[in-house]
Coordinates of C-alpha atoms in Angstrom, one line a residue:
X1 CA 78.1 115.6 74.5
X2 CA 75.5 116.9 76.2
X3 CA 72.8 114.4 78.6
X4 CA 70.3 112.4 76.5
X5 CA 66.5 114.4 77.9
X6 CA 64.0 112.2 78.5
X7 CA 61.1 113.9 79.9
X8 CA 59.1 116.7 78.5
X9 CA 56.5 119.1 79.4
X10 CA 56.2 121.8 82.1
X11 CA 57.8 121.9 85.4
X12 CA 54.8 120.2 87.0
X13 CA 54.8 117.6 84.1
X14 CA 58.6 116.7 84.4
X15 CA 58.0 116.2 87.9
X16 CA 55.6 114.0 87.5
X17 CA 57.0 111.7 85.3
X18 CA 60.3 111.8 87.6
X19 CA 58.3 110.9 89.8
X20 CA 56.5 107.5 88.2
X21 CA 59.6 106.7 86.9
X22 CA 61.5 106.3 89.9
X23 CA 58.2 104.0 91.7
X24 CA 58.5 102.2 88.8
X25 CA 61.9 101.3 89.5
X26 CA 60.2 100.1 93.0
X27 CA 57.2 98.3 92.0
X28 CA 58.1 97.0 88.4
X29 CA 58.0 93.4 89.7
X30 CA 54.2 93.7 91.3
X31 CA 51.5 92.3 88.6
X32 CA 48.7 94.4 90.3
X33 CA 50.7 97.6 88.8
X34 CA 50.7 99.1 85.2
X35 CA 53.4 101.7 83.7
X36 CA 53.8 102.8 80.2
X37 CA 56.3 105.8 80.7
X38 CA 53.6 108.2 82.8
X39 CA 53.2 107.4 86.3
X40 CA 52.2 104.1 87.6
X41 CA 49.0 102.5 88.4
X42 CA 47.0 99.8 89.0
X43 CA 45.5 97.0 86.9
X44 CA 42.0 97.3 88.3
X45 CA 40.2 98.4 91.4
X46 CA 39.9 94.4 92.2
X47 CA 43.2 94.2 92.4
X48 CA 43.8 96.9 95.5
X49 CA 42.2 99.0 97.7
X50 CA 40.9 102.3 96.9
X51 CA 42.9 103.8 99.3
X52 CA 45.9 102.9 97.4
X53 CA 44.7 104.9 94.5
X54 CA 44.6 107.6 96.8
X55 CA 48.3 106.6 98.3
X56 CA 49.7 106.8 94.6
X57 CA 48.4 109.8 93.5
X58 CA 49.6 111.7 96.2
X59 CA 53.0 110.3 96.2
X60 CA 53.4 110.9 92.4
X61 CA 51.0 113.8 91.6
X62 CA 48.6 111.2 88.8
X63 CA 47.8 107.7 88.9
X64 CA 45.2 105.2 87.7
X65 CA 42.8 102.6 87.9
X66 CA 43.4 101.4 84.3
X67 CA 40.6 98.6 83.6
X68 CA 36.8 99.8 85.2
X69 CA 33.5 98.4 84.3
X70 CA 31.7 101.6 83.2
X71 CA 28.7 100.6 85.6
X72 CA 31.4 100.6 88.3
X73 CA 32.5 104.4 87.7
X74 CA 30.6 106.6 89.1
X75 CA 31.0 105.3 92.7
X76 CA 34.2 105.3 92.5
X77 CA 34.5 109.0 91.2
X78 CA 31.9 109.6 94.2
X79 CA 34.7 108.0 96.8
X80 CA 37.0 110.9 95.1
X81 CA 35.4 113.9 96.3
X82 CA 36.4 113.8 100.3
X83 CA 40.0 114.2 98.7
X84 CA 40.4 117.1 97.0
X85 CA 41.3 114.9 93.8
X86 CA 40.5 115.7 90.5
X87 CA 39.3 112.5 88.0
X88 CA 39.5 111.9 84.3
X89 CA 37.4 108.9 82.8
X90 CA 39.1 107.6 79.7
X91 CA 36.7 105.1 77.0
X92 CA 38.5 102.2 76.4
X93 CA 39.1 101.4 73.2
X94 CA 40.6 98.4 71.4
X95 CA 42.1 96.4 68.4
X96 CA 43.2 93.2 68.1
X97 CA 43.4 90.6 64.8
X98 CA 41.2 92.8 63.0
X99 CA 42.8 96.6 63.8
X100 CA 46.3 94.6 62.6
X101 CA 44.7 93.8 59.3
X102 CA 43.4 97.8 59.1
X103 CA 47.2 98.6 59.8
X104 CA 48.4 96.5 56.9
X105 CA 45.7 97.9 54.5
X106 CA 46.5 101.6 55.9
X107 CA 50.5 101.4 55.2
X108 CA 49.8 100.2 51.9
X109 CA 47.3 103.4 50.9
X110 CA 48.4 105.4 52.3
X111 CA 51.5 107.4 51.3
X112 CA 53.7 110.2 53.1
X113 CA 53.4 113.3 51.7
X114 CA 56.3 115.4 49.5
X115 CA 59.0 116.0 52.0
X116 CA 58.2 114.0 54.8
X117 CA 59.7 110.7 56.2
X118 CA 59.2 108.5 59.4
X119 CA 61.6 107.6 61.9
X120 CA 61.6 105.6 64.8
X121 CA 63.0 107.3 68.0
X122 CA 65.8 105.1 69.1
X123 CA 68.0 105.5 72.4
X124 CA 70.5 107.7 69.7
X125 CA 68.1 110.0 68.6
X126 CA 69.6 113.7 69.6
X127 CA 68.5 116.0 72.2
X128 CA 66.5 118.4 68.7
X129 CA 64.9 115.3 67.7
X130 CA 63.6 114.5 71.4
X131 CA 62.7 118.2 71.9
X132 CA 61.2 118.7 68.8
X133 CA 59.0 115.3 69.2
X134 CA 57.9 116.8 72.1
X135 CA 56.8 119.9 71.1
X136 CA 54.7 118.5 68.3
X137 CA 53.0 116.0 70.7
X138 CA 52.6 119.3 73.7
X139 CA 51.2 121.6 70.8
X140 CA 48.7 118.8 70.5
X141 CA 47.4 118.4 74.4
X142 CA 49.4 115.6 74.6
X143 CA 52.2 114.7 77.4
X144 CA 54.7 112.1 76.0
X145 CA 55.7 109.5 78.3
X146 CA 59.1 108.8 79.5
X147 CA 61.3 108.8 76.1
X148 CA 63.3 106.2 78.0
X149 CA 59.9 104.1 77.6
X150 CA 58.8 104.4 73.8
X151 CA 62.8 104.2 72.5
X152 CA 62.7 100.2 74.0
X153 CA 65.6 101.0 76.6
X154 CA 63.5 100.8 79.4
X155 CA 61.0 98.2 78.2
X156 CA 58.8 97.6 75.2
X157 CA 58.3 100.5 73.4
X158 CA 58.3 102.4 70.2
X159 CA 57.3 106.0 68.9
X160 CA 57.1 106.6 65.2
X161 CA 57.7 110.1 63.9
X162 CA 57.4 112.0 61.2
X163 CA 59.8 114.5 60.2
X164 CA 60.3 117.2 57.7
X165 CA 63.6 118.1 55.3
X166 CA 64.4 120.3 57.9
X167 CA 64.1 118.0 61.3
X168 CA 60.8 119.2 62.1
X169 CA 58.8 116.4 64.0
X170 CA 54.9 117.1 62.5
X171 CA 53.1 114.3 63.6
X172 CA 53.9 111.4 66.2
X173 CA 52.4 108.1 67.5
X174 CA 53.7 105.3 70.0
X175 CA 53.1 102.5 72.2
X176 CA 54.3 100.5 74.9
X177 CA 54.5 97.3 77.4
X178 CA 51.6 98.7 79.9
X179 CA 51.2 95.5 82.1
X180 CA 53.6 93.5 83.9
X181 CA 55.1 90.7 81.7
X182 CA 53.9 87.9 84.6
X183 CA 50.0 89.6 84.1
X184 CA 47.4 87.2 81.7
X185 CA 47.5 90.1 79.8
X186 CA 51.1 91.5 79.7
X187 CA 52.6 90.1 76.8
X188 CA 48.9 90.2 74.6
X189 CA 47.7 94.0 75.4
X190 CA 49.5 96.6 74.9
X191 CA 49.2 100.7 75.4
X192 CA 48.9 102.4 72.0
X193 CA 48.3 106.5 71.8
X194 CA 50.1 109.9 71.5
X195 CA 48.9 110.6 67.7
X196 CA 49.4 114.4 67.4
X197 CA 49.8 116.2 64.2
X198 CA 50.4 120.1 64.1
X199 CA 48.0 122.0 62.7
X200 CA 49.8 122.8 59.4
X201 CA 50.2 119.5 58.5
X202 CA 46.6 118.2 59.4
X203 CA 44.4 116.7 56.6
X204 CA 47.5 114.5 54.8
X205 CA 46.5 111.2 57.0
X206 CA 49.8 111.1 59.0
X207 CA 48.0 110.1 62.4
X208 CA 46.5 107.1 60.2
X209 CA 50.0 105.7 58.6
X210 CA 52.2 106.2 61.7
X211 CA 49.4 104.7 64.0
X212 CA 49.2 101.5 62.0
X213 CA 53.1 101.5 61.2
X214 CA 53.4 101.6 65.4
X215 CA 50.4 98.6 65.8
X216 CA 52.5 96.3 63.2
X217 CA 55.8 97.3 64.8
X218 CA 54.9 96.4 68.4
X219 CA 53.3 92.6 66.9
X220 CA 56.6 92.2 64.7
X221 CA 59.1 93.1 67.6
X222 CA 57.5 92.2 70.9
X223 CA 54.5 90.1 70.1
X224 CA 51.8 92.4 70.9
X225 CA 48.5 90.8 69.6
X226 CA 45.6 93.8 71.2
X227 CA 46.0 97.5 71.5
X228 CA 43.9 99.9 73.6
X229 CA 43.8 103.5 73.8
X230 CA 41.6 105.8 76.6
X231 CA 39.3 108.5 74.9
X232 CA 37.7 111.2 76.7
X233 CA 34.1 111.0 75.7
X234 CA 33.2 113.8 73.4
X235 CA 37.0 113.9 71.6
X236 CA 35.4 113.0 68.1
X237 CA 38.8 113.4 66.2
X238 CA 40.4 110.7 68.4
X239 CA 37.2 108.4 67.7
X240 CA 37.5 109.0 64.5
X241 CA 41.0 108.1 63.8
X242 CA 40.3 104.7 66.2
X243 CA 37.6 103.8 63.9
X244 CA 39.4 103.9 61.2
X245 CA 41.8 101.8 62.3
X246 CA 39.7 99.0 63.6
X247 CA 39.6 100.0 67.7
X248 CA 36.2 99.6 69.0
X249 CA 34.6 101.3 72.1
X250 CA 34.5 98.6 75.4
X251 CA 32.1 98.5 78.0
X252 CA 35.4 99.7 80.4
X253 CA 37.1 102.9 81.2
X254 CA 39.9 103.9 82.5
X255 CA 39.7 106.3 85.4
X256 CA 42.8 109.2 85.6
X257 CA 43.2 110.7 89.0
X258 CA 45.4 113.8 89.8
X259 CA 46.4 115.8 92.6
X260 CA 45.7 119.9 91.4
X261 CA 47.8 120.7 94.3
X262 CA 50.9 119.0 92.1
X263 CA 50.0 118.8 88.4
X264 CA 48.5 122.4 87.1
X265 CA 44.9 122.0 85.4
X266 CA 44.3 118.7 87.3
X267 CA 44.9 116.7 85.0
X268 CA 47.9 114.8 83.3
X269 CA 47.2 114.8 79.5
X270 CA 44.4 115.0 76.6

């Protein structure tokens, strides 16, 4: 039987997430530090030194400061420019009580279409089901996280699929643990992302059902009360879909910085 893959994308991508997971594996008992299967980062520029931003990024290619006031942002993307790094600022947005009660209302309406079903990746799932997840979220922009991550092996995590008569993988969403269990906010807030649907299956609502079967999932299973997700400003699709589900825009980014010289484009993901 052949090796379970569990990171996607290109050469630079793979790296990279080789590369988070393995300081994860370091640093998974510091607070200050966030990880949801991409590279890790840090909870807010209060909680270290800007220079450590710089430190991480380097050493894995991408990292994070994940929780910014927006009036805050642009001197820090100003204390960027002397190294060469490029940055990414991500809206917060987020769901809590209400977005649950959108998810409930959305399962309920809204039905898969003729041949389709949903899965949820699991530690099992086959090497074609892990590539072909892939592909669906890389056709999209998107850059899955570690699959150790959203299968729950590594830590709290799920990815919902769906997936045609033939094995196809059409349209994915997911979340995961993002801050350390011991943080205010580790067990409440969770990360919640990757919808992607290809383009021949766009228009059926499959982002909407598998977003809000993920949001219920991570509350039944692990507890998870509030989900955020980072938009970059002008991705109207992505607003769309959060407002349908009940995530509202925060006064709060997250700001995504990458090393061009390791990760191609200079940036890590939509």
């Amino acid at each position: 039987m052949s090796a379970r893959q569990d990171i996607f994308g290109s050469p630079d991508q793979q790296a990279l997430l080789g590369r988070g997971r393995a300081l994860h594996d370091l640093t998974h008992g510091n607070a200050g530090y966030t990880y949801y299967g991409r590279t890790v980062g840090i909870v807010s520029p209060d909680r270290a030194p800007f220079a450590e931003l710089v430190s991480m990024t380097r050493l894995q290619g991408a990292s994070h400061f994940a929780h910014v006031q927006n009036d805050q942002m642009p001197a820090l993307v100003q204390q960027l420019k002397p190294h060469d790094l490029s940055a990414v600022q991500y809206a917060r947005w987020v769901g809590d009580a209400s977005a649950l009660q959108t998810a409930r209302e959305t399962v309920t309406s809204k039905q898969l279409p003729n041949g389709i079903t949903s899965h949820w990746l699991t530690d099992e799932s086959d090497n074609r089901l892990r590539a072909s997840l892939a592909s669906a979220a890389l056709a999209c922009g998107v850059l899955p996280p570690h699959l150790a991550v959203l299968s729950g092996a590594l830590q709290p995590g799920l990815c919902r699929m769906a997936v045609t008569d033939q094995g196809e993988v059409v349209s994915c969403a997911a979340a995961a643990s993002y801050m350390h269990a011991d943080h205010p906010d580790g067990q409440v807030e969770c990360w919640w992302g990757m919808l992607s649907t290809v383009p021949d299956w766009r228009g059926f609502g499959l982002s909407l059902r598998l977003g809000a079967e993920v949001m219920l999932e991570m509350a039944r299973r692990y507890g998870f009360m509030r989900f955020f997700t980072g938009i970059e400003p002008g991705n109207t699709a992505s607003e769309v879909v959060c407002t349908r589900l009940g995530l509202t825009l925060t006064d709060s980014s997250t700001l995504s910085v990458a090393d061009p010289g390791q990760l191609s484009g200079g940036r890590m993901t939509k």
